[in-house]
C-alpha cells in the first residue's frame, strides 16, 4: 500500500458517452472527484432509436482528446500530476472501447505512466464509493441498459455472480417500451416522468420468474406485452397509466429477485454488517431506488445508491476503479485488449452462460 495520494485520469467510451474524469485517492480518505466530463452522443443516435455502433465509434474518435483535455483543465492538473491512466477495456461496443483504450495506451506510453484496463462493470460496482463510505463486501444490484446482475462484491476485482438476466436488461425494457410509447431514446428518464400521475394498477402485466428459485431476471415478456399495449394507446392518461404499470412491474421484479439474493448473501455473511448497493443507469429511477431502499430496510441491510450523475455512464467511476487497482499494484500492459464481452465473474459466466439472444444482453 502506498501512502501517497494517487491522481488518476479515467476514460470511458464503451457506449454512447465520451467521458473523462480525474479522481484523487488518498489511502484512508474519501476519493476526491477533481473533474467529471461527460459528452453525450444521444442526439447523434436519437434518429435511429438506439445506439449505432459505427456512429458511436466515430464520435468518440472526434472528441476523446478534447474531453480528456477538458477533464485535466477542470481538475486544474496537468499530465505531470497524473499517477496512472485508467481506461474502460470492455464490455461494450468494441469500436468505442478501442478508441478510449488506445487513447489511454498512447497517453500511458508517452508519459511513462501505468495503464489500468478497467472493466466497465467494475466501474459501476465502485460508483457508490465515489461519494459515500461503502466498505467491502456488499451485495450489488447492477442495473443498466446492457446489464442486470446481482453480484457479491468482496473487494477490488473480487465479484461472485448470484444472478443475471436470461434475456433483456431492465434498462433495455425501459427503452423499448418507452420507444413504443413514443418517447425519445433513451426512454428511461422520460418514462419515469410520464409515470407520474399514472395508475399502476390499471394494466396487468406479466410477472416473469415470480416465486421461482434463483436470482435471475427476465424482462422480455414484459417488454413485448407492454410494447403491444402501448401501440394501441393514444390518450394521455392511458399512456401515463401504462408507464406507471411498467415502472412498477420492473421495480417489483428487481425487488423480488434481490430479496432472494439477500437471503443467500445474509447466510454467507452471518454476523457481518450487511449492505445493498444499487448502481447503473436504472438506479437513477426514483421508484426503483425507493423500492430497493424499503427492501433493504426491511431486511436489515444498509443501502447505498450513487448520486444520479454517477448512476449513468461516467469516467469518475472508471478512474476510481483504476485507482483502487493501482493501490494494490494491479496494472496492465500495453497489450491489453478491448473486449466486447467481459463478465465480472468469469467463472460463473462460463459455467452458466446467461443466454445467447438479446442485442445488448449478450454483454452480460
Ligand atoms: O449505465 P448506463 O448509462 O449505460 C449502460 O451501461 O447501459 O444506463 C443507461 C440505461 C438506459 O437504458 C436508460 O434508459 C436507463 O439507464 N435509465 C433509466 C433512468 N435513467 C437512465 N431508466 C429508468 N429511469 C430512469 N430515470
Ligand atoms: Zn454502464
mmCIF file of C-alpha atoms and ligand atoms in Angstrom:
data_model
loop_
_atom_site.group_PDB
_atom_site.id
_atom_site.type_symbol
_atom_site.label_atom_id
_atom_site.label_comp_id
_atom_site.label_asym_id
_atom_site.label_seq_id
_atom_site.Cartn_x
_atom_site.Cartn_y
_atom_site.Cartn_z
ATOM 1 C CA UNK A 1 0.000 0.000 0.000
ATOM 2 C CA UNK A 2 1.318 3.389 -0.933
ATOM 3 C CA UNK A 3 0.666 6.348 1.377
ATOM 4 C CA UNK A 4 0.889 8.958 -1.355
ATOM 5 C CA UNK A 5 -2.372 10.249 -2.871
ATOM 6 C CA UNK A 6 -2.920 8.847 -6.337
ATOM 7 C CA UNK A 7 -4.231 11.028 -9.153
ATOM 8 C CA UNK A 8 -5.790 9.029 -11.967
ATOM 9 C CA UNK A 9 -7.283 10.066 -15.314
ATOM 10 C CA UNK A 10 -10.258 7.852 -16.215
ATOM 11 C CA UNK A 11 -11.541 7.361 -19.779
ATOM 12 C CA UNK A 12 -14.934 5.881 -20.672
ATOM 13 C CA UNK A 13 -16.054 5.171 -24.250
ATOM 14 C CA UNK A 14 -17.909 1.847 -24.090
ATOM 15 C CA UNK A 15 -21.309 3.078 -25.268
ATOM 16 C CA UNK A 16 -22.673 6.491 -26.261
ATOM 17 C CA UNK A 17 -20.907 8.770 -23.787
ATOM 18 C CA UNK A 18 -17.398 10.086 -24.322
ATOM 19 C CA UNK A 19 -16.236 10.699 -20.778
ATOM 20 C CA UNK A 20 -13.058 11.650 -18.922
ATOM 21 C CA UNK A 21 -12.515 12.390 -15.239
ATOM 22 C CA UNK A 22 -9.737 12.996 -12.762
ATOM 23 C CA UNK A 23 -10.017 11.325 -9.359
ATOM 24 C CA UNK A 24 -7.621 11.606 -6.445
ATOM 25 C CA UNK A 25 -7.477 8.731 -3.977
ATOM 26 C CA UNK A 26 -5.660 9.114 -0.685
ATOM 27 C CA UNK A 27 -5.443 5.930 1.357
ATOM 28 C CA UNK A 28 -7.875 6.111 4.269
ATOM 29 C CA UNK A 29 -9.753 9.109 2.850
ATOM 30 C CA UNK A 30 -12.852 9.522 0.667
ATOM 31 C CA UNK A 31 -11.933 9.799 -3.037
ATOM 32 C CA UNK A 32 -11.996 13.291 -4.482
ATOM 33 C CA UNK A 33 -13.551 13.777 -7.924
ATOM 34 C CA UNK A 34 -11.496 16.671 -9.320
ATOM 35 C CA UNK A 35 -13.419 16.688 -12.607
ATOM 36 C CA UNK A 36 -16.077 14.624 -14.349
ATOM 37 C CA UNK A 37 -16.736 15.482 -18.002
ATOM 38 C CA UNK A 38 -19.396 13.583 -19.961
ATOM 39 C CA UNK A 39 -20.201 14.300 -23.599
ATOM 40 C CA UNK A 40 -23.418 12.533 -24.548
ATOM 41 C CA UNK A 41 -23.926 11.401 -28.147
ATOM 42 C CA UNK A 42 -27.667 10.935 -27.630
ATOM 43 C CA UNK A 43 -28.573 13.474 -30.310
ATOM 44 C CA UNK A 44 -26.448 11.569 -32.890
ATOM 45 C CA UNK A 45 -28.266 8.300 -32.183
ATOM 46 C CA UNK A 46 -31.807 9.551 -31.482
ATOM 47 C CA UNK A 47 -32.997 9.419 -35.125
ATOM 48 C CA UNK A 48 -32.198 5.683 -35.159
ATOM 49 C CA UNK A 49 -33.995 4.849 -31.873
ATOM 50 C CA UNK A 50 -30.878 3.287 -30.354
ATOM 51 C CA UNK A 51 -27.091 3.417 -30.325
ATOM 52 C CA UNK A 52 -25.474 2.860 -33.738
ATOM 53 C CA UNK A 53 -22.018 1.335 -33.071
ATOM 54 C CA UNK A 54 -20.265 2.879 -36.072
ATOM 55 C CA UNK A 55 -21.603 6.367 -35.320
ATOM 56 C CA UNK A 56 -20.582 5.936 -31.662
ATOM 57 C CA UNK A 57 -17.018 4.908 -32.504
ATOM 58 C CA UNK A 58 -16.536 7.833 -34.892
ATOM 59 C CA UNK A 59 -17.968 10.302 -32.387
ATOM 60 C CA UNK A 60 -15.581 9.022 -29.688
ATOM 61 C CA UNK A 61 -12.619 9.484 -32.062
ATOM 62 C CA UNK A 62 -13.683 13.059 -32.787
ATOM 63 C CA UNK A 63 -13.951 14.164 -29.176
ATOM 64 C CA UNK A 64 -11.841 11.989 -26.874
ATOM 65 C CA UNK A 65 -8.778 14.268 -26.894
ATOM 66 C CA UNK A 66 -10.798 17.431 -26.236
ATOM 67 C CA UNK A 67 -12.795 15.740 -23.459
ATOM 68 C CA UNK A 68 -9.636 14.393 -21.798
ATOM 69 C CA UNK A 69 -8.069 17.859 -22.053
ATOM 70 C CA UNK A 70 -11.176 19.414 -20.524
ATOM 71 C CA UNK A 71 -11.092 16.919 -17.649
ATOM 72 C CA UNK A 72 -7.478 17.862 -16.875
ATOM 73 C CA UNK A 73 -8.213 21.595 -17.153
ATOM 74 C CA UNK A 74 -11.308 21.434 -14.916
ATOM 75 C CA UNK A 75 -9.354 19.395 -12.364
ATOM 76 C CA UNK A 76 -6.608 22.066 -12.512
ATOM 77 C CA UNK A 77 -3.936 19.443 -13.046
ATOM 78 C CA UNK A 78 -1.502 18.749 -15.861
ATOM 79 C CA UNK A 79 -0.424 15.379 -17.224
ATOM 80 C CA UNK A 80 2.639 15.657 -14.968
ATOM 81 C CA UNK A 81 0.363 15.388 -11.896
ATOM 82 C CA UNK A 82 -1.055 12.041 -13.024
ATOM 83 C CA UNK A 83 -0.041 8.719 -11.486
ATOM 84 C CA UNK A 84 -1.890 6.490 -13.947
ATOM 85 C CA UNK A 85 -4.332 6.294 -16.857
ATOM 86 C CA UNK A 86 -7.427 4.112 -16.387
ATOM 87 C CA UNK A 87 -9.461 3.285 -19.489
ATOM 88 C CA UNK A 88 -12.536 1.135 -19.966
ATOM 89 C CA UNK A 89 -11.425 -2.021 -21.820
ATOM 90 C CA UNK A 90 -14.901 -3.624 -22.040
ATOM 91 C CA UNK A 91 -17.549 -4.875 -22.032
ATOM 92 C CA UNK A 92 -19.254 -2.665 -24.576
ATOM 93 C CA UNK A 93 -19.389 -1.654 -28.220
ATOM 94 C CA UNK A 94 -15.915 -2.700 -29.235
ATOM 95 C CA UNK A 95 -15.270 0.124 -31.717
ATOM 96 C CA UNK A 96 -15.836 2.670 -28.966
ATOM 97 C CA UNK A 97 -13.918 0.698 -26.355
ATOM 98 C CA UNK A 98 -10.925 0.574 -28.732
ATOM 99 C CA UNK A 99 -10.947 4.365 -29.071
ATOM 100 C CA UNK A 100 -10.720 5.059 -25.326
ATOM 101 C CA UNK A 101 -8.335 2.199 -24.623
ATOM 102 C CA UNK A 102 -5.981 3.137 -27.481
ATOM 103 C CA UNK A 103 -6.039 6.775 -26.404
ATOM 104 C CA UNK A 104 -5.248 5.678 -22.828
ATOM 105 C CA UNK A 105 -2.405 3.448 -24.026
ATOM 106 C CA UNK A 106 -0.915 6.289 -26.068
ATOM 107 C CA UNK A 107 -1.022 8.608 -23.043
ATOM 108 C CA UNK A 108 0.471 5.941 -20.766
ATOM 109 C CA UNK A 109 3.269 5.251 -23.247
ATOM 110 C CA UNK A 110 4.060 8.899 -23.945
ATOM 111 C CA UNK A 111 4.000 9.893 -20.257
ATOM 112 C CA UNK A 112 5.590 6.672 -18.976
ATOM 113 C CA UNK A 113 2.625 6.046 -16.667
ATOM 114 C CA UNK A 114 0.958 2.783 -15.690
ATOM 115 C CA UNK A 115 -2.162 1.776 -17.618
ATOM 116 C CA UNK A 116 -5.162 0.173 -15.925
ATOM 117 C CA UNK A 117 -7.580 -1.616 -18.271
ATOM 118 C CA UNK A 118 -10.838 -1.302 -16.336
ATOM 119 C CA UNK A 119 -13.903 -3.500 -16.623
ATOM 120 C CA UNK A 120 -16.835 -1.100 -17.133
ATOM 121 C CA UNK A 121 -18.939 -3.181 -14.728
ATOM 122 C CA UNK A 122 -16.273 -2.840 -12.035
ATOM 123 C CA UNK A 123 -16.603 0.910 -12.551
ATOM 124 C CA UNK A 124 -20.352 0.713 -11.838
ATOM 125 C CA UNK A 125 -19.571 -1.559 -8.864
ATOM 126 C CA UNK A 126 -17.376 1.105 -7.202
ATOM 127 C CA UNK A 127 -19.543 4.077 -8.226
ATOM 128 C CA UNK A 128 -21.270 4.348 -4.834
ATOM 129 C CA UNK A 129 -17.800 4.573 -3.217
ATOM 130 C CA UNK A 130 -17.178 7.900 -5.031
ATOM 131 C CA UNK A 131 -19.339 9.825 -2.595
ATOM 132 C CA UNK A 132 -20.076 7.623 0.425
ATOM 133 C CA UNK A 133 -18.350 5.316 2.847
ATOM 134 C CA UNK A 134 -19.245 1.946 1.287
ATOM 135 C CA UNK A 135 -16.868 -0.688 2.654
ATOM 136 C CA UNK A 136 -16.392 -4.094 1.038
ATOM 137 C CA UNK A 137 -18.080 -6.550 0.998
ATOM 138 C CA UNK A 138 -21.515 -5.623 -0.326
ATOM 139 C CA UNK A 139 -24.335 -7.064 -2.384
ATOM 140 C CA UNK A 140 -24.598 -5.218 -5.706
ATOM 141 C CA UNK A 141 -27.587 -4.881 -7.983
ATOM 142 C CA UNK A 142 -26.129 -3.622 -11.247
ATOM 143 C CA UNK A 143 -28.973 -2.492 -13.422
ATOM 144 C CA UNK A 144 -28.379 -0.558 -16.638
ATOM 145 C CA UNK A 145 -29.128 -0.502 -20.349
ATOM 146 C CA UNK A 146 -26.940 -3.504 -21.062
ATOM 147 C CA UNK A 147 -26.810 -5.349 -17.742
ATOM 148 C CA UNK A 148 -28.971 -6.656 -14.954
ATOM 149 C CA UNK A 149 -26.980 -8.654 -12.434
ATOM 150 C CA UNK A 150 -26.729 -9.433 -8.742
ATOM 151 C CA UNK A 151 -23.146 -9.719 -7.525
ATOM 152 C CA UNK A 152 -21.409 -10.275 -4.255
ATOM 153 C CA UNK A 153 -18.536 -7.772 -4.281
ATOM 154 C CA UNK A 154 -15.907 -8.966 -1.794
ATOM 155 C CA UNK A 155 -13.183 -6.478 -2.722
ATOM 156 C CA UNK A 156 -11.314 -4.935 -5.642
ATOM 157 C CA UNK A 157 -11.945 -7.192 -8.647
ATOM 158 C CA UNK A 158 -13.454 -9.932 -6.456
ATOM 159 C CA UNK A 159 -17.025 -10.499 -7.628
ATOM 160 C CA UNK A 160 -19.283 -13.529 -7.466
ATOM 161 C CA UNK A 161 -22.358 -13.501 -9.654
ATOM 162 C CA UNK A 162 -25.556 -14.585 -7.931
ATOM 163 C CA UNK A 163 -27.927 -13.887 -10.795
ATOM 164 C CA UNK A 164 -28.237 -12.240 -14.196
ATOM 165 C CA UNK A 165 -30.887 -11.589 -16.807
ATOM 166 C CA UNK A 166 -31.735 -14.519 -19.032
ATOM 167 C CA UNK A 167 -32.870 -12.181 -21.810
ATOM 168 C CA UNK A 168 -33.061 -8.376 -21.716
ATOM 169 C CA UNK A 169 -31.617 -5.873 -19.260
ATOM 170 C CA UNK A 170 -34.067 -3.726 -17.274
ATOM 171 C CA UNK A 171 -32.859 -0.539 -18.991
ATOM 172 C CA UNK A 172 -33.483 -2.132 -22.368
ATOM 173 C CA UNK A 173 -37.088 -2.837 -21.293
ATOM 174 C CA UNK A 174 -37.491 0.815 -20.230
ATOM 175 C CA UNK A 175 -36.029 1.965 -23.565
ATOM 176 C CA UNK A 176 -38.050 -0.347 -25.828
ATOM 177 C CA UNK A 177 -41.385 0.160 -24.058
ATOM 178 C CA UNK A 178 -40.734 3.892 -23.847
ATOM 179 C CA UNK A 179 -39.998 3.889 -27.573
ATOM 180 C CA UNK A 180 -43.364 2.192 -28.223
ATOM 181 C CA UNK A 181 -44.962 4.955 -26.132
ATOM 182 C CA UNK A 182 -43.362 7.492 -28.458
ATOM 183 C CA UNK A 183 -40.658 8.636 -26.031
ATOM 184 C CA UNK A 184 -37.196 9.587 -27.325
ATOM 185 C CA UNK A 185 -34.196 7.273 -26.786
ATOM 186 C CA UNK A 186 -33.015 6.516 -24.104
ATOM 187 C CA UNK A 187 -36.558 6.402 -22.804
ATOM 188 C CA UNK A 188 -35.957 5.525 -19.120
ATOM 189 C CA UNK A 189 -35.942 9.089 -17.730
ATOM 190 C CA UNK A 190 -38.888 10.179 -19.931
ATOM 191 C CA UNK A 191 -40.881 7.091 -18.950
ATOM 192 C CA UNK A 192 -40.254 7.928 -15.294
ATOM 193 C CA UNK A 193 -41.693 11.424 -15.869
ATOM 194 C CA UNK A 194 -44.682 10.038 -17.812
ATOM 195 C CA UNK A 195 -45.416 7.577 -15.000
ATOM 196 C CA UNK A 196 -46.080 10.436 -12.591
ATOM 197 C CA UNK A 197 -49.813 10.664 -12.065
ATOM 198 C CA UNK A 198 -50.390 7.257 -13.685
ATOM 199 C CA UNK A 199 -52.397 4.412 -12.188
ATOM 200 C CA UNK A 200 -50.009 1.447 -11.934
ATOM 201 C CA UNK A 201 -52.885 -0.983 -11.252
ATOM 202 C CA UNK A 202 -54.767 -0.239 -14.479
ATOM 203 C CA UNK A 203 -52.834 -2.585 -16.818
ATOM 204 C CA UNK A 204 -51.939 -6.048 -15.518
ATOM 205 C CA UNK A 205 -48.511 -7.058 -16.899
ATOM 206 C CA UNK A 206 -46.692 -10.427 -16.930
ATOM 207 C CA UNK A 207 -44.735 -11.329 -13.778
ATOM 208 C CA UNK A 208 -41.782 -13.342 -15.066
ATOM 209 C CA UNK A 209 -39.998 -15.738 -12.697
ATOM 210 C CA UNK A 210 -42.205 -14.751 -9.727
ATOM 211 C CA UNK A 211 -41.650 -17.273 -6.927
ATOM 212 C CA UNK A 212 -39.057 -19.208 -8.978
ATOM 213 C CA UNK A 213 -35.771 -20.396 -7.472
ATOM 214 C CA UNK A 214 -32.547 -18.499 -8.106
ATOM 215 C CA UNK A 215 -31.782 -14.838 -8.595
ATOM 216 C CA UNK A 216 -32.017 -14.476 -12.369
ATOM 217 C CA UNK A 217 -34.147 -11.849 -14.120
ATOM 218 C CA UNK A 218 -36.304 -11.838 -17.235
ATOM 219 C CA UNK A 219 -37.797 -8.761 -18.891
ATOM 220 C CA UNK A 220 -38.533 -9.847 -22.460
ATOM 221 C CA UNK A 221 -42.132 -10.979 -21.772
ATOM 222 C CA UNK A 222 -42.918 -7.706 -20.034
ATOM 223 C CA UNK A 223 -41.234 -5.789 -22.843
ATOM 224 C CA UNK A 224 -43.279 -7.471 -25.578
ATOM 225 C CA UNK A 225 -46.602 -7.307 -23.710
ATOM 226 C CA UNK A 226 -46.205 -3.651 -22.751
ATOM 227 C CA UNK A 227 -44.933 -2.597 -26.185
ATOM 228 C CA UNK A 228 -48.020 -4.224 -27.771
ATOM 229 C CA UNK A 229 -50.330 -2.430 -25.361
ATOM 230 C CA UNK A 230 -48.514 0.855 -25.982
ATOM 231 C CA UNK A 231 -49.045 0.620 -29.731
ATOM 232 C CA UNK A 232 -52.822 0.757 -29.233
ATOM 233 C CA UNK A 233 -52.886 3.729 -26.839
ATOM 234 C CA UNK A 234 -53.464 7.327 -27.797
ATOM 235 C CA UNK A 235 -54.958 9.058 -24.743
ATOM 236 C CA UNK A 236 -52.556 10.870 -22.428
ATOM 237 C CA UNK A 237 -53.952 9.269 -19.262
ATOM 238 C CA UNK A 238 -53.738 5.781 -20.866
ATOM 239 C CA UNK A 239 -50.065 6.375 -21.647
ATOM 240 C CA UNK A 240 -49.425 7.582 -18.102
ATOM 241 C CA UNK A 241 -51.162 4.536 -16.638
ATOM 242 C CA UNK A 242 -49.144 2.133 -18.783
ATOM 243 C CA UNK A 243 -45.866 3.912 -17.949
ATOM 244 C CA UNK A 244 -46.705 3.651 -14.237
ATOM 245 C CA UNK A 245 -47.569 -0.055 -14.608
ATOM 246 C CA UNK A 246 -44.287 -0.752 -16.446
ATOM 247 C CA UNK A 247 -42.185 1.107 -13.906
ATOM 248 C CA UNK A 248 -43.927 -0.721 -11.050
ATOM 249 C CA UNK A 249 -43.503 -4.114 -12.762
ATOM 250 C CA UNK A 250 -39.783 -3.558 -13.321
ATOM 251 C CA UNK A 251 -39.277 -2.318 -9.749
ATOM 252 C CA UNK A 252 -41.264 -5.275 -8.424
ATOM 253 C CA UNK A 253 -39.132 -7.844 -10.238
ATOM 254 C CA UNK A 254 -35.921 -6.127 -9.152
ATOM 255 C CA UNK A 255 -37.153 -6.241 -5.543
ATOM 256 C CA UNK A 256 -38.325 -9.870 -5.708
ATOM 257 C CA UNK A 257 -35.092 -11.207 -7.160
ATOM 258 C CA UNK A 258 -32.869 -9.018 -4.970
ATOM 259 C CA UNK A 259 -34.759 -10.276 -1.917
ATOM 260 C CA UNK A 260 -33.742 -13.819 -2.863
ATOM 261 C CA UNK A 261 -30.104 -12.820 -3.312
ATOM 262 C CA UNK A 262 -30.194 -11.109 0.090
ATOM 263 C CA UNK A 263 -31.119 -14.398 1.738
ATOM 264 C CA UNK A 264 -28.091 -16.167 0.195
ATOM 265 C CA UNK A 265 -25.849 -13.216 0.945
ATOM 266 C CA UNK A 266 -27.012 -12.917 4.575
ATOM 267 C CA UNK A 267 -26.418 -16.635 5.091
ATOM 268 C CA UNK A 268 -22.874 -16.367 3.671
ATOM 269 C CA UNK A 269 -22.079 -13.252 5.735
ATOM 270 C CA UNK A 270 -23.675 -14.195 9.044
ATOM 271 C CA UNK A 271 -22.549 -11.899 11.849
ATOM 272 C CA UNK A 272 -21.213 -9.224 9.443
ATOM 273 C CA UNK A 273 -22.833 -5.925 8.634
ATOM 274 C CA UNK A 274 -24.945 -6.300 5.503
ATOM 275 C CA UNK A 275 -25.178 -3.749 2.706
ATOM 276 C CA UNK A 276 -27.060 -3.476 -0.594
ATOM 277 C CA UNK A 277 -25.709 -1.195 -3.312
ATOM 278 C CA UNK A 278 -27.650 -0.395 -6.482
ATOM 279 C CA UNK A 279 -25.755 1.041 -9.456
ATOM 280 C CA UNK A 280 -26.137 1.609 -13.210
ATOM 281 C CA UNK A 281 -28.416 3.873 -15.218
ATOM 282 C CA UNK A 282 -31.698 2.362 -13.997
ATOM 283 C CA UNK A 283 -30.601 3.122 -10.415
ATOM 284 C CA UNK A 284 -31.368 6.741 -11.354
ATOM 285 C CA UNK A 285 -35.081 5.827 -11.310
ATOM 286 C CA UNK A 286 -36.650 7.148 -8.118
ATOM 287 C CA UNK A 287 -39.331 4.453 -7.872
ATOM 288 C CA UNK A 288 -36.692 1.727 -8.288
ATOM 289 C CA UNK A 289 -34.437 3.344 -5.675
ATOM 290 C CA UNK A 290 -37.285 3.774 -3.203
ATOM 291 C CA UNK A 291 -38.464 0.172 -3.612
ATOM 292 C CA UNK A 292 -34.950 -1.184 -3.058
ATOM 293 C CA UNK A 293 -34.336 1.156 -0.143
ATOM 294 C CA UNK A 294 -37.541 -0.146 1.504
ATOM 295 C CA UNK A 295 -36.469 -3.740 0.869
ATOM 296 C CA UNK A 296 -33.032 -3.117 2.391
ATOM 297 C CA UNK A 297 -34.541 -1.516 5.499
ATOM 298 C CA UNK A 298 -36.968 -4.396 5.833
ATOM 299 C CA UNK A 299 -34.178 -6.996 5.563
ATOM 300 C CA UNK A 300 -31.732 -5.239 7.904
ATOM 301 C CA UNK A 301 -29.334 -4.219 5.097
ATOM 302 C CA UNK A 302 -27.655 -0.832 4.828
ATOM 303 C CA UNK A 303 -28.447 0.829 1.477
ATOM 304 C CA UNK A 304 -26.389 2.913 -0.926
ATOM 305 C CA UNK A 305 -27.086 4.273 -4.378
ATOM 306 C CA UNK A 306 -24.733 6.710 -6.132
ATOM 307 C CA UNK A 307 -25.923 10.250 -6.885
ATOM 308 C CA UNK A 308 -27.723 10.367 -10.237
ATOM 309 C CA UNK A 309 -24.679 11.655 -12.169
ATOM 310 C CA UNK A 310 -22.686 8.573 -11.137
ATOM 311 C CA UNK A 311 -25.504 6.094 -11.897
ATOM 312 C CA UNK A 312 -25.307 6.553 -15.656
ATOM 313 C CA UNK A 313 -22.052 6.060 -17.553
ATOM 314 C CA UNK A 314 -19.221 8.319 -16.430
ATOM 315 C CA UNK A 315 -15.432 8.239 -16.193
ATOM 316 C CA UNK A 316 -15.130 9.101 -12.479
ATOM 317 C CA UNK A 317 -16.142 5.533 -11.655
ATOM 318 C CA UNK A 318 -13.518 4.221 -14.118
ATOM 319 C CA UNK A 319 -10.840 6.443 -12.572
ATOM 320 C CA UNK A 320 -11.759 5.225 -9.070
ATOM 321 C CA UNK A 321 -11.759 1.553 -10.126
ATOM 322 C CA UNK A 322 -8.326 2.213 -11.673
ATOM 323 C CA UNK A 323 -7.036 3.979 -8.566
ATOM 324 C CA UNK A 324 -8.205 1.140 -6.323
ATOM 325 C CA UNK A 325 -6.409 -1.349 -8.568
ATOM 326 C CA UNK A 326 -3.271 0.793 -8.678
ATOM 327 C CA UNK A 327 -3.212 0.881 -4.871
ATOM 328 C CA UNK A 328 -2.914 -2.911 -4.969
ATOM 329 C CA UNK A 329 -0.314 -2.818 -7.746
ATOM 330 C CA UNK A 330 -2.745 -4.192 -10.319
ATOM 331 C CA UNK A 331 -1.768 -2.600 -13.629
ATOM 332 C CA UNK A 332 -1.960 -3.787 -17.230
ATOM 333 C CA UNK A 333 0.410 -3.982 -20.167
ATOM 334 C CA UNK A 334 0.073 -2.001 -23.369
ATOM 335 C CA UNK A 335 -1.100 -5.237 -24.977
ATOM 336 C CA UNK A 336 -4.409 -5.113 -23.021
ATOM 337 C CA UNK A 337 -7.243 -5.941 -25.413
ATOM 338 C CA UNK A 338 -10.613 -4.284 -25.964
ATOM 339 C CA UNK A 339 -13.304 -6.804 -25.050
ATOM 340 C CA UNK A 340 -16.908 -6.697 -26.312
ATOM 341 C CA UNK A 341 -17.782 -9.224 -23.586
ATOM 342 C CA UNK A 342 -16.095 -9.339 -20.227
ATOM 343 C CA UNK A 343 -18.091 -10.826 -17.363
ATOM 344 C CA UNK A 344 -17.054 -9.667 -13.911
ATOM 345 C CA UNK A 345 -17.395 -13.181 -12.602
ATOM 346 C CA UNK A 346 -15.797 -15.145 -15.457
ATOM 347 C CA UNK A 347 -16.189 -18.487 -13.690
ATOM 348 C CA UNK A 348 -19.970 -18.097 -13.267
ATOM 349 C CA UNK A 349 -20.362 -16.875 -16.832
ATOM 350 C CA UNK A 350 -18.545 -19.917 -18.226
ATOM 351 C CA UNK A 351 -20.431 -22.348 -16.014
ATOM 352 C CA UNK A 352 -23.835 -20.838 -16.662
ATOM 353 C CA UNK A 353 -23.863 -18.706 -19.819
ATOM 354 C CA UNK A 354 -26.786 -16.369 -19.296
ATOM 355 C CA UNK A 355 -28.233 -16.535 -22.806
ATOM 356 C CA UNK A 356 -27.424 -16.030 -26.422
ATOM 357 C CA UNK A 357 -30.310 -13.874 -27.540
ATOM 358 C CA UNK A 358 -30.691 -10.136 -26.908
ATOM 359 C CA UNK A 359 -28.688 -7.466 -28.655
ATOM 360 C CA UNK A 360 -27.364 -5.800 -25.525
ATOM 361 C CA UNK A 361 -27.882 -8.600 -23.041
ATOM 362 C CA UNK A 362 -25.133 -10.726 -24.542
ATOM 363 C CA UNK A 363 -22.648 -8.322 -22.973
ATOM 364 C CA UNK A 364 -23.613 -9.566 -19.533
HETATM 365 O O1 LIG B 1 -25.447 2.742 -17.041
HETATM 366 P P1 LIG B 1 -25.970 3.354 -18.294
HETATM 367 O O2 LIG B 1 -25.733 4.833 -18.515
HETATM 368 O O3 LIG B 1 -25.394 2.641 -19.571
HETATM 369 C C1 LIG B 1 -25.163 1.262 -19.642
HETATM 370 O O4 LIG B 1 -24.074 0.802 -19.215
HETATM 371 O O5 LIG B 1 -26.109 0.591 -20.133
HETATM 372 O O6 LIG B 1 -27.535 3.028 -18.347
HETATM 373 C C2 LIG B 1 -28.375 3.539 -19.342
HETATM 374 C C3 LIG B 1 -29.758 2.973 -19.136
HETATM 375 C C4 LIG B 1 -30.733 3.292 -20.266
HETATM 376 O O7 LIG B 1 -31.430 2.102 -20.594
HETATM 377 C C5 LIG B 1 -31.662 4.335 -19.660
HETATM 378 O O8 LIG B 1 -32.962 4.344 -20.220
HETATM 379 C C6 LIG B 1 -31.681 3.891 -18.220
HETATM 380 O O9 LIG B 1 -30.347 3.512 -17.935
HETATM 381 N N1 LIG B 1 -32.106 4.980 -17.322
HETATM 382 C C7 LIG B 1 -33.273 4.978 -16.647
HETATM 383 C C8 LIG B 1 -33.356 6.222 -15.965
HETATM 384 N N2 LIG B 1 -32.217 6.932 -16.243
HETATM 385 C C9 LIG B 1 -31.473 6.149 -17.080
HETATM 386 N N3 LIG B 1 -34.248 4.054 -16.573
HETATM 387 C C10 LIG B 1 -35.321 4.348 -15.804
HETATM 388 N N4 LIG B 1 -35.475 5.513 -15.137
HETATM 389 C C11 LIG B 1 -34.524 6.472 -15.189
HETATM 390 N N5 LIG B 1 -34.673 7.615 -14.527
HETATM 391 ZN ZN1 LIG B 2 -22.797 1.415 -17.876
#
